[in-house]
């Protein structure tokens, strides 16, 4: 695997290979690059989980790391993405992790950049490492994917997590539904009524409303959103006994999820974050081991 930027470019076998290795890291597998490799982090959008769990993953593999401080970099002088990435290649970085607001930003780099590119998310397009950690969390819970039902709820239209998960989960044999405010509904993504679907699904995956990607204000107040689409105790009580709650985070307490549900017995949100390190260790190892 040379670049990991879009799960559509990976076969099911390659996806299972990453998940199996992530599981092995979760169980204590060790890989030590002895400081011989350096990973560069280029985050053109804010991030806590993706950025710092990718960095922790590199440190766990005994790789060195460099973080581009965008606000004090030549990006502010108009340097292009290609020239910035090419710089990191020139100084000897062994791989780059990039998050960028432009959908498909990686298409301008692939074939021109000779070090592996790991995507930390592109606009509203794809979030491959998030989907892989979501898949790992689901497989740890249920053992396999075939036949599971998932509902993804919220600002589906602006969510790269929803876009990536909808496709890969269906490909791996799950039935995937979406729900949430009609203004953020996306055609072709199996939209259903939230309260009707909750008792039928194995996974309720909540999304944050992505205000930063909107051109106009949401028509609902936070209170209205919570009342209509927020996961509260009353709704949790209608879930199947073994069903779980997921959220890529950051989450807005008492908007898409009630404060007392964030860490309830069905919630796997912090487990997802822990799994993020193992998945990103597997991703870094996949692209470095053949170098
Ligand atoms: N889930 C996720 O991508 O979180 P960050 O934006 O904090 O990286």
Tab-separated table of C-alpha atoms and ligand atoms in Angstrom:
chain	number	residue	atom	x	y	z
A	1	UNK	CA	0.000	0.000	0.000
A	2	UNK	CA	1.681	3.184	-1.173
A	3	UNK	CA	-0.876	5.864	-0.229
A	4	UNK	CA	-3.939	5.625	2.008
A	5	UNK	CA	-6.182	8.485	0.950
A	6	UNK	CA	-9.502	6.892	-0.025
A	7	UNK	CA	-10.872	3.491	0.993
A	8	UNK	CA	-12.328	3.045	-2.488
A	9	UNK	CA	-8.731	2.524	-3.667
A	10	UNK	CA	-8.244	-0.421	-1.253
A	11	UNK	CA	-9.511	-3.973	-1.711
A	12	UNK	CA	-11.506	-5.708	1.029
A	13	UNK	CA	-8.432	-7.885	1.635
A	14	UNK	CA	-6.265	-4.799	2.199
A	15	UNK	CA	-8.857	-3.366	4.588
A	16	UNK	CA	-8.945	-6.615	6.583
A	17	UNK	CA	-5.130	-6.652	6.606
A	18	UNK	CA	-5.094	-3.172	8.221
A	19	UNK	CA	-7.774	-4.142	10.755
A	20	UNK	CA	-5.953	-7.357	11.650
A	21	UNK	CA	-2.711	-5.495	12.207
A	22	UNK	CA	-4.489	-2.806	14.257
A	23	UNK	CA	-5.961	-5.598	16.400
A	24	UNK	CA	-2.475	-7.040	16.821
A	25	UNK	CA	-1.179	-3.632	17.980
A	26	UNK	CA	-4.115	-3.431	20.417
A	27	UNK	CA	-2.997	-6.801	21.790
A	28	UNK	CA	0.616	-5.677	22.248
A	29	UNK	CA	2.391	-6.297	18.917
A	30	UNK	CA	5.602	-4.241	18.762
A	31	UNK	CA	7.288	-2.680	15.727
A	32	UNK	CA	10.378	-0.527	16.287
A	33	UNK	CA	11.766	1.683	13.520
A	34	UNK	CA	14.533	2.768	15.941
A	35	UNK	CA	14.173	6.431	14.997
A	36	UNK	CA	15.087	5.713	11.384
A	37	UNK	CA	11.856	7.148	9.904
A	38	UNK	CA	10.302	10.605	10.174
A	39	UNK	CA	6.607	11.340	9.599
A	40	UNK	CA	5.510	14.891	8.699
A	41	UNK	CA	2.085	16.210	9.728
A	42	UNK	CA	0.440	18.858	7.532
A	43	UNK	CA	-2.921	19.809	9.019
A	44	UNK	CA	-4.605	22.599	7.047
A	45	UNK	CA	-7.794	22.185	9.127
A	46	UNK	CA	-8.143	21.923	12.922
A	47	UNK	CA	-7.863	18.473	14.468
A	48	UNK	CA	-7.327	16.947	17.874
A	49	UNK	CA	-7.981	13.203	17.483
A	50	UNK	CA	-6.644	12.546	13.989
A	51	UNK	CA	-3.540	14.706	14.334
A	52	UNK	CA	-2.426	13.624	17.790
A	53	UNK	CA	-3.375	9.954	17.519
A	54	UNK	CA	-1.469	9.756	14.207
A	55	UNK	CA	1.468	11.361	16.032
A	56	UNK	CA	1.141	8.999	19.013
A	57	UNK	CA	0.998	6.098	16.550
A	58	UNK	CA	4.307	7.216	15.004
A	59	UNK	CA	5.903	7.615	18.437
A	60	UNK	CA	4.699	4.117	19.451
A	61	UNK	CA	6.508	2.769	16.364
A	62	UNK	CA	9.625	4.691	17.419
A	63	UNK	CA	9.416	7.042	14.426
A	64	UNK	CA	10.335	10.719	14.578
A	65	UNK	CA	7.700	13.370	13.823
A	66	UNK	CA	7.566	16.915	12.428
A	67	UNK	CA	4.480	19.142	12.557
A	68	UNK	CA	3.952	21.975	10.086
A	69	UNK	CA	2.766	25.085	11.949
A	70	UNK	CA	0.543	26.376	9.138
A	71	UNK	CA	0.073	29.863	10.636
A	72	UNK	CA	3.849	30.433	10.739
A	73	UNK	CA	4.672	28.713	7.477
A	74	UNK	CA	5.129	29.784	3.869
A	75	UNK	CA	1.587	28.568	3.183
A	76	UNK	CA	0.672	32.130	4.277
A	77	UNK	CA	2.930	33.460	1.494
A	78	UNK	CA	0.915	31.499	-1.061
A	79	UNK	CA	3.026	28.353	-1.312
A	80	UNK	CA	1.030	25.622	-3.034
A	81	UNK	CA	0.131	22.290	-1.474
A	82	UNK	CA	2.330	20.471	-3.986
A	83	UNK	CA	5.348	22.691	-3.216
A	84	UNK	CA	4.830	22.275	0.535
A	85	UNK	CA	4.618	18.486	0.315
A	86	UNK	CA	7.532	18.376	-2.144
A	87	UNK	CA	9.581	20.312	0.432
A	88	UNK	CA	8.964	17.650	3.072
A	89	UNK	CA	9.920	14.966	0.576
A	90	UNK	CA	13.132	16.904	-0.245
A	91	UNK	CA	14.257	17.139	3.382
A	92	UNK	CA	13.875	13.409	3.897
A	93	UNK	CA	10.433	12.868	5.436
A	94	UNK	CA	9.453	9.231	4.987
A	95	UNK	CA	5.670	9.830	4.848
A	96	UNK	CA	3.231	12.739	5.162
A	97	UNK	CA	-0.108	12.854	6.937
A	98	UNK	CA	-2.326	15.547	5.422
A	99	UNK	CA	-5.703	17.021	6.346
A	100	UNK	CA	-6.958	19.565	3.826
A	101	UNK	CA	-10.273	21.415	3.271
A	102	UNK	CA	-10.337	20.663	-0.471
A	103	UNK	CA	-12.147	17.485	-1.589
A	104	UNK	CA	-9.782	15.117	-3.453
A	105	UNK	CA	-6.739	17.317	-2.673
A	106	UNK	CA	-4.595	14.191	-2.917
A	107	UNK	CA	-5.278	13.777	-6.652
A	108	UNK	CA	-2.877	16.659	-7.411
A	109	UNK	CA	-0.108	14.882	-5.445
A	110	UNK	CA	-0.369	11.205	-6.346
A	111	UNK	CA	2.096	10.234	-9.054
A	112	UNK	CA	4.205	13.355	-8.397
A	113	UNK	CA	5.173	12.834	-4.757
A	114	UNK	CA	7.382	9.834	-4.072
A	115	UNK	CA	6.764	9.398	-0.352
A	116	UNK	CA	3.557	7.828	1.015
A	117	UNK	CA	0.576	10.082	1.682
A	118	UNK	CA	-1.796	9.231	4.528
A	119	UNK	CA	-4.942	11.316	4.477
A	120	UNK	CA	-6.346	12.764	7.680
A	121	UNK	CA	-9.466	13.890	5.775
A	122	UNK	CA	-10.306	15.870	2.636
A	123	UNK	CA	-13.093	18.443	2.850
A	124	UNK	CA	-16.462	16.695	2.833
A	125	UNK	CA	-14.965	13.792	0.880
A	126	UNK	CA	-13.202	11.025	2.749
A	127	UNK	CA	-11.839	10.250	6.224
A	128	UNK	CA	-10.204	6.856	5.732
A	129	UNK	CA	-8.440	6.460	9.085
A	130	UNK	CA	-11.651	7.395	10.954
A	131	UNK	CA	-13.651	4.793	9.039
A	132	UNK	CA	-11.034	2.143	9.723
A	133	UNK	CA	-11.095	2.850	13.459
A	134	UNK	CA	-14.899	2.749	13.330
A	135	UNK	CA	-14.731	-0.624	11.577
A	136	UNK	CA	-12.240	-1.936	14.140
A	137	UNK	CA	-14.531	-0.839	16.989
A	138	UNK	CA	-17.554	-2.531	15.353
A	139	UNK	CA	-15.652	-5.750	14.654
A	140	UNK	CA	-14.351	-5.904	18.240
A	141	UNK	CA	-17.956	-5.626	19.412
A	142	UNK	CA	-19.787	-7.954	17.006
A	143	UNK	CA	-17.003	-10.187	15.596
A	144	UNK	CA	-17.890	-9.518	11.939
A	145	UNK	CA	-19.735	-7.041	9.708
A	146	UNK	CA	-22.123	-9.144	7.628
A	147	UNK	CA	-25.785	-8.460	8.403
A	148	UNK	CA	-25.251	-5.604	10.876
A	149	UNK	CA	-27.470	-2.523	10.640
A	150	UNK	CA	-26.073	0.973	11.179
A	151	UNK	CA	-27.768	4.367	11.223
A	152	UNK	CA	-25.639	7.498	10.713
A	153	UNK	CA	-27.458	10.527	12.127
A	154	UNK	CA	-26.908	14.248	11.651
A	155	UNK	CA	-25.260	16.539	9.137
A	156	UNK	CA	-24.746	13.767	6.586
A	157	UNK	CA	-24.257	16.130	3.650
A	158	UNK	CA	-21.145	17.811	5.075
A	159	UNK	CA	-19.644	14.776	6.800
A	160	UNK	CA	-16.639	13.000	5.316
A	161	UNK	CA	-17.156	10.344	8.026
A	162	UNK	CA	-20.683	9.651	6.727
A	163	UNK	CA	-19.534	9.564	3.113
A	164	UNK	CA	-16.665	7.153	3.790
A	165	UNK	CA	-18.576	4.919	6.191
A	166	UNK	CA	-21.714	4.643	4.063
A	167	UNK	CA	-19.763	3.148	1.160
A	168	UNK	CA	-17.306	0.945	3.021
A	169	UNK	CA	-19.885	-0.426	5.465
A	170	UNK	CA	-22.239	-1.430	2.640
A	171	UNK	CA	-19.291	-2.999	0.809
A	172	UNK	CA	-18.479	-5.095	3.869
A	173	UNK	CA	-22.039	-6.410	4.171
A	174	UNK	CA	-23.756	-3.996	6.552
A	175	UNK	CA	-27.100	-2.271	5.926
A	176	UNK	CA	-26.524	1.459	6.321
A	177	UNK	CA	-29.206	4.110	6.866
A	178	UNK	CA	-28.961	7.853	7.418
A	179	UNK	CA	-31.177	10.256	9.313
A	180	UNK	CA	-31.182	13.791	10.695
A	181	UNK	CA	-32.409	17.241	9.612
A	182	UNK	CA	-33.876	17.176	6.105
A	183	UNK	CA	-31.723	20.181	5.170
A	184	UNK	CA	-28.634	17.927	5.573
A	185	UNK	CA	-30.112	14.821	3.952
A	186	UNK	CA	-28.175	13.399	1.001
A	187	UNK	CA	-29.909	11.667	-1.902
A	188	UNK	CA	-28.975	8.027	-2.404
A	189	UNK	CA	-28.020	7.512	1.242
A	190	UNK	CA	-31.050	5.569	2.466
A	191	UNK	CA	-32.708	8.315	4.561
A	192	UNK	CA	-35.060	7.016	7.311
A	193	UNK	CA	-37.000	8.331	10.319
A	194	UNK	CA	-34.690	8.478	13.353
A	195	UNK	CA	-37.099	7.231	16.025
A	196	UNK	CA	-38.386	4.409	13.809
A	197	UNK	CA	-34.919	3.046	12.963
A	198	UNK	CA	-33.313	3.204	16.446
A	199	UNK	CA	-34.832	-0.091	17.741
A	200	UNK	CA	-33.727	-1.942	14.585
A	201	UNK	CA	-30.024	-1.094	14.399
A	202	UNK	CA	-26.856	-2.485	15.960
A	203	UNK	CA	-24.964	0.817	15.737
A	204	UNK	CA	-26.235	4.361	16.206
A	205	UNK	CA	-23.504	6.625	14.811
A	206	UNK	CA	-23.977	10.303	15.620
A	207	UNK	CA	-22.436	13.226	13.745
A	208	UNK	CA	-21.577	16.789	14.726
A	209	UNK	CA	-23.310	19.574	12.825
A	210	UNK	CA	-20.457	20.982	10.694
A	211	UNK	CA	-21.277	24.691	11.036
A	212	UNK	CA	-17.864	25.616	9.598
A	213	UNK	CA	-18.881	24.107	6.233
A	214	UNK	CA	-22.301	25.797	6.027
A	215	UNK	CA	-23.072	28.855	3.938
A	216	UNK	CA	-26.250	29.625	5.905
A	217	UNK	CA	-27.370	29.024	9.491
A	218	UNK	CA	-29.085	25.771	10.432
A	219	UNK	CA	-32.870	26.259	10.597
A	220	UNK	CA	-33.056	24.438	13.959
A	221	UNK	CA	-31.897	25.843	17.297
A	222	UNK	CA	-29.605	23.597	19.392
A	223	UNK	CA	-32.592	22.788	21.617
A	224	UNK	CA	-34.773	21.864	18.624
A	225	UNK	CA	-31.992	19.711	17.173
A	226	UNK	CA	-31.589	17.890	20.482
A	227	UNK	CA	-35.314	17.340	20.799
A	228	UNK	CA	-35.696	15.962	17.252
A	229	UNK	CA	-32.394	14.178	16.586
A	230	UNK	CA	-30.394	14.145	19.821
A	231	UNK	CA	-29.645	10.776	21.415
A	232	UNK	CA	-31.041	11.024	24.944
A	233	UNK	CA	-31.773	8.423	27.645
A	234	UNK	CA	-35.339	7.927	26.421
A	235	UNK	CA	-34.127	7.042	22.904
A	236	UNK	CA	-31.265	4.877	24.224
A	237	UNK	CA	-33.844	2.794	26.082
A	238	UNK	CA	-35.432	1.852	22.737
A	239	UNK	CA	-32.100	0.509	21.365
A	240	UNK	CA	-31.441	-3.236	21.033
A	241	UNK	CA	-29.826	-4.814	24.077
A	242	UNK	CA	-26.398	-5.226	22.452
A	243	UNK	CA	-26.496	-2.141	20.232
A	244	UNK	CA	-23.759	0.464	20.598
A	245	UNK	CA	-23.399	4.245	20.237
A	246	UNK	CA	-20.562	5.758	18.221
A	247	UNK	CA	-19.473	9.300	17.349
A	248	UNK	CA	-16.268	10.369	15.555
A	249	UNK	CA	-16.075	13.412	17.897
A	250	UNK	CA	-15.660	16.182	18.729
A	251	UNK	CA	-19.238	16.017	20.035
A	252	UNK	CA	-21.555	18.730	21.229
A	253	UNK	CA	-23.029	17.710	24.548
A	254	UNK	CA	-26.797	18.221	24.688
A	255	UNK	CA	-27.044	18.813	20.940
A	256	UNK	CA	-26.526	15.523	19.053
A	257	UNK	CA	-25.879	13.589	22.270
A	258	UNK	CA	-27.148	14.134	25.813
A	259	UNK	CA	-24.460	14.764	28.405
A	260	UNK	CA	-25.333	11.585	30.355
A	261	UNK	CA	-25.129	9.393	27.201
A	262	UNK	CA	-21.558	10.287	26.162
A	263	UNK	CA	-20.071	7.694	28.535
A	264	UNK	CA	-23.101	5.457	29.132
A	265	UNK	CA	-22.838	1.655	28.998
A	266	UNK	CA	-23.625	1.517	25.275
A	267	UNK	CA	-21.247	4.295	24.248
A	268	UNK	CA	-17.971	3.360	22.528
A	269	UNK	CA	-16.842	6.917	21.756
A	270	UNK	CA	-13.646	6.866	23.831
A	271	UNK	CA	-12.974	3.280	22.684
A	272	UNK	CA	-13.034	4.650	19.106
A	273	UNK	CA	-10.384	7.207	20.106
A	274	UNK	CA	-8.195	4.492	21.673
A	275	UNK	CA	-8.583	2.364	18.527
A	276	UNK	CA	-7.530	5.384	16.472
A	277	UNK	CA	-3.966	4.924	17.687
A	278	UNK	CA	-3.854	1.204	16.780
A	279	UNK	CA	-5.358	1.794	13.336
A	280	UNK	CA	-2.937	4.623	12.608
A	281	UNK	CA	0.004	2.476	13.796
A	282	UNK	CA	-1.141	-0.113	11.260
A	283	UNK	CA	-1.477	2.511	8.517
A	284	UNK	CA	1.973	3.983	9.138
A	285	UNK	CA	3.498	0.503	9.277
A	286	UNK	CA	1.748	-0.537	6.056
A	287	UNK	CA	3.242	2.354	4.095
A	288	UNK	CA	6.701	2.282	5.714
A	289	UNK	CA	7.419	-1.428	5.730
A	290	UNK	CA	7.826	-1.644	1.934
A	291	UNK	CA	9.905	1.517	1.628
B	1	LIG	N1	-12.834	12.529	14.461
B	1	LIG	C1	-11.987	13.487	14.038
B	1	LIG	O1	-11.579	13.553	12.872
B	1	LIG	O2	-11.630	14.351	15.038
B	1	LIG	P1	-10.602	15.548	14.870
B	1	LIG	O3	-11.234	16.567	13.950
B	1	LIG	O4	-10.388	16.077	16.268
B	1	LIG	O5	-9.350	15.007	14.258
